[in-house]
Every structure is written in structure tokens, then in C-alpha cells.
PDB file of C-alpha atoms in Angstrom:
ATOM      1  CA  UNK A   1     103.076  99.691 108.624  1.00  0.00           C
ATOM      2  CA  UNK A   2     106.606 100.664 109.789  1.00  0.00           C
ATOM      3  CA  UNK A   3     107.262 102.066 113.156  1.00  0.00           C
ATOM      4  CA  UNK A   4     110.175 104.186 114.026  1.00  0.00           C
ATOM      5  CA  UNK A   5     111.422 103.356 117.642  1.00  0.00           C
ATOM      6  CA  UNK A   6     113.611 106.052 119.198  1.00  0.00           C
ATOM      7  CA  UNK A   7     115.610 103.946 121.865  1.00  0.00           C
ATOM      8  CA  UNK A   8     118.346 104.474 123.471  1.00  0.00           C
ATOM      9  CA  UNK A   9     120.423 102.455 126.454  1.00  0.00           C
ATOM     10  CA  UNK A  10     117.136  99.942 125.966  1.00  0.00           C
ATOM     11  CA  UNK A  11     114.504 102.396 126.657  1.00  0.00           C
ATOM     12  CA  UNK A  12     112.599 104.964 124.626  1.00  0.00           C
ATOM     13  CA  UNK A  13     115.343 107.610 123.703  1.00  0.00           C
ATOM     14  CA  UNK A  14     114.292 111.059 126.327  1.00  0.00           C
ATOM     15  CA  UNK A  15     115.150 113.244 123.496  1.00  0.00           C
ATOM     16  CA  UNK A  16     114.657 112.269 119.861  1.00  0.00           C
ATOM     17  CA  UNK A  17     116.209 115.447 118.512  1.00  0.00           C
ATOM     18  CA  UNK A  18     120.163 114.348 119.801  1.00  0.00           C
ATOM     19  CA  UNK A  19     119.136 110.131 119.434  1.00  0.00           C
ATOM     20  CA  UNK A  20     121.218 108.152 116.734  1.00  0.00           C
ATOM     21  CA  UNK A  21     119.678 104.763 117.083  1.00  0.00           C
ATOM     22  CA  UNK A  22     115.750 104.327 115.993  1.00  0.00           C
ATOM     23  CA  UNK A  23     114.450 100.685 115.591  1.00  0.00           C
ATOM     24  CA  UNK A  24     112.517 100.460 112.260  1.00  0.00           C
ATOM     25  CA  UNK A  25     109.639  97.902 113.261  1.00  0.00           C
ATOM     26  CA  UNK A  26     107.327  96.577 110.630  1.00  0.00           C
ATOM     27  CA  UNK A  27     103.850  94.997 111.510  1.00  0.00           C
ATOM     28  CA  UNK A  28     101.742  93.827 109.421  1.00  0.00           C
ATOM     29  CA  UNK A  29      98.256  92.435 110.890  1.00  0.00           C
ATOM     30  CA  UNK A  30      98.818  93.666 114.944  1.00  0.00           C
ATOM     31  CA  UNK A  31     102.037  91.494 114.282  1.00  0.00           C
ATOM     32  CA  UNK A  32     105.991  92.114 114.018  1.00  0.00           C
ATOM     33  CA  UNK A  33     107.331  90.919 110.686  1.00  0.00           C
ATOM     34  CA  UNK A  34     111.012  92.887 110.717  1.00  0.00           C
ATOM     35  CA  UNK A  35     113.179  94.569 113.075  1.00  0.00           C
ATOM     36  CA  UNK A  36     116.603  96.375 111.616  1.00  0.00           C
ATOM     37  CA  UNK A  37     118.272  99.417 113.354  1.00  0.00           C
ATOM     38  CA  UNK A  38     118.411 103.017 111.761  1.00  0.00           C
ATOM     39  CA  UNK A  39     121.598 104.920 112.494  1.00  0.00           C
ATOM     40  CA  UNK A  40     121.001 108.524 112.614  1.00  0.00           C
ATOM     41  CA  UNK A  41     123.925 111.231 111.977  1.00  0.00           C
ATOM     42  CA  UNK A  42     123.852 114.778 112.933  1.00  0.00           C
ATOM     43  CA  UNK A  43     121.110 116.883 114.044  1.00  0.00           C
ATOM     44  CA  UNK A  44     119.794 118.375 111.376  1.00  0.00           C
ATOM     45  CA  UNK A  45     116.216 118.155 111.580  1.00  0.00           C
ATOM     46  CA  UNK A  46     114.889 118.101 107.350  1.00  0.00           C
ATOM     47  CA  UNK A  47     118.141 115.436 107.084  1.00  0.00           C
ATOM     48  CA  UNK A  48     116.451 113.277 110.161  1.00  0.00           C
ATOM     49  CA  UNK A  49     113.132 113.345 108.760  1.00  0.00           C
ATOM     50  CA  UNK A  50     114.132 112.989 105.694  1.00  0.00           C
ATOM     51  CA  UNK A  51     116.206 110.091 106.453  1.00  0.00           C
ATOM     52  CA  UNK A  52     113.096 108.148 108.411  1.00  0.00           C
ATOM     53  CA  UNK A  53     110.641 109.319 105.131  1.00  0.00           C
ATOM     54  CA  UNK A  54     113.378 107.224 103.343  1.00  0.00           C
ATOM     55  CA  UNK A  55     113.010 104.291 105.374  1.00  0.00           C
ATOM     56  CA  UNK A  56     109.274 104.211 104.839  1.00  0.00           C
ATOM     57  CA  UNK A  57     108.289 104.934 108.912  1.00  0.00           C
ATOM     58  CA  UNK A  58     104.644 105.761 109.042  1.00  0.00           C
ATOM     59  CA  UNK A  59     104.750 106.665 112.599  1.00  0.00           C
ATOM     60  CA  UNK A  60     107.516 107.843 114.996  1.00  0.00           C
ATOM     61  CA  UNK A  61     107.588 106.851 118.671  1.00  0.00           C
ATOM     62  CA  UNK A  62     109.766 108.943 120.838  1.00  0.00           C
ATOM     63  CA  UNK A  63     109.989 111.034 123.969  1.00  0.00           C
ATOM     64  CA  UNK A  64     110.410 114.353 123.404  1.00  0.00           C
ATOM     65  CA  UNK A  65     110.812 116.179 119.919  1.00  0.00           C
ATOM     66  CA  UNK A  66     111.519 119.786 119.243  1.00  0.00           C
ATOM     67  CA  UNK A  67     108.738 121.815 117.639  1.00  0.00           C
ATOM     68  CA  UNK A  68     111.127 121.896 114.439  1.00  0.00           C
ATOM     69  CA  UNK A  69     111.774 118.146 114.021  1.00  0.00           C
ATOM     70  CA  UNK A  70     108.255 118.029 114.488  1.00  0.00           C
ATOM     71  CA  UNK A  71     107.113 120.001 111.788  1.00  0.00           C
ATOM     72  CA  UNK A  72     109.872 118.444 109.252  1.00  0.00           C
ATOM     73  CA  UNK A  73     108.657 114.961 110.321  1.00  0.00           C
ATOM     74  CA  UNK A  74     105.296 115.459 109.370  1.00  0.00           C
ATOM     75  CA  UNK A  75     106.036 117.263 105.966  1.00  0.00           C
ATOM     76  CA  UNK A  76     108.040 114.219 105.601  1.00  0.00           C
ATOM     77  CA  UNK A  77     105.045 112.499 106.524  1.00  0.00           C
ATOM     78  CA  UNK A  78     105.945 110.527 109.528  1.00  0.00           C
ATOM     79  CA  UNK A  79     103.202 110.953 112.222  1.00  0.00           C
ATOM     80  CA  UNK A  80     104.882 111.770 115.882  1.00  0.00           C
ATOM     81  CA  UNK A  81     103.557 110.142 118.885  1.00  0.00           C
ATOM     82  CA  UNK A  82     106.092 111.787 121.357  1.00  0.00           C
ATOM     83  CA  UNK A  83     106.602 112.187 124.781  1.00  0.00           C
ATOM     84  CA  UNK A  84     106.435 108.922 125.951  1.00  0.00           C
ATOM     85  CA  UNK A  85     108.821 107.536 128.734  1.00  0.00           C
TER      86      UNK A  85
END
């Protein structure tokens, strides 16, 4: 599994939509194997989804997402566990 870590200033990014650092984490058996930073560009939302669909994330954690970037994260298919602080 690879997780997508919005962060930003060493906490959860607020607002994934305007973040260009995620933290691609890969576990494999409830354990971290790899760790490499993502640098996102813009804020187009297909190019951001597409560019974490790319990386192979399974799962997104952010805090908040617009309902756009939502919806172009999933077609991507990268589940979105948002809102977290």
C-alpha cells in the first residue's frame, strides 16, 4: 500500500488543494518500508490526481480537499481520507 501524506511546515497540510509537498509512504504488513517526497506544481486538480495515480497512492491523507479534487482523485482512484488536522 502507498499512502499519500499532505504535509506541510511538519503537520498535515490545512488545505490539500494549494499543498506542493505530499509524503509518498509505503507499508507493507502495518509497517513503513519507503518514504520519498512528491512535489506538486500548480493547482490543477485532474493534473494533481493524476500526478498521485502516477505515483501509485492508494489512499490520500489530507485536511481539507475541494469537492473537485475530490472527485478527480477518486476517478484517479486514490481514496481521500480528508479533513484531518
Amino acid at each position: 500500500m502507498k499512502i499519500a501524506l499532505a504535509h506541510w511546515s511538519g503537520r498535515i497540510s490545512p488545505v490539500f488543494d494549494v499543498t506542493d509537498h505530499v509524503a509518498l509512504i509505503t507499508a507493507a504488513n502495518g509497517r513503513e518500508t519507503h518514504r520519498a517526497d512528491l512535489r506538486l506544481d500548480g493547482c490543477d486538480p485532474f493534473a494533481r490526481a493524476r500526478k498521485l495515480a502516477e505515483a501509485q497512492a492508494n489512499v490520500l491523507l489530507c485536511g481539507a480537499v475541494s469537492a473537485a479534487l475530490e472527485k478527480a482523485l477518486a476517478a484517479a482512484g486514490v481514496q481521500v481520507i480528508g479533513f484531518l488536522g
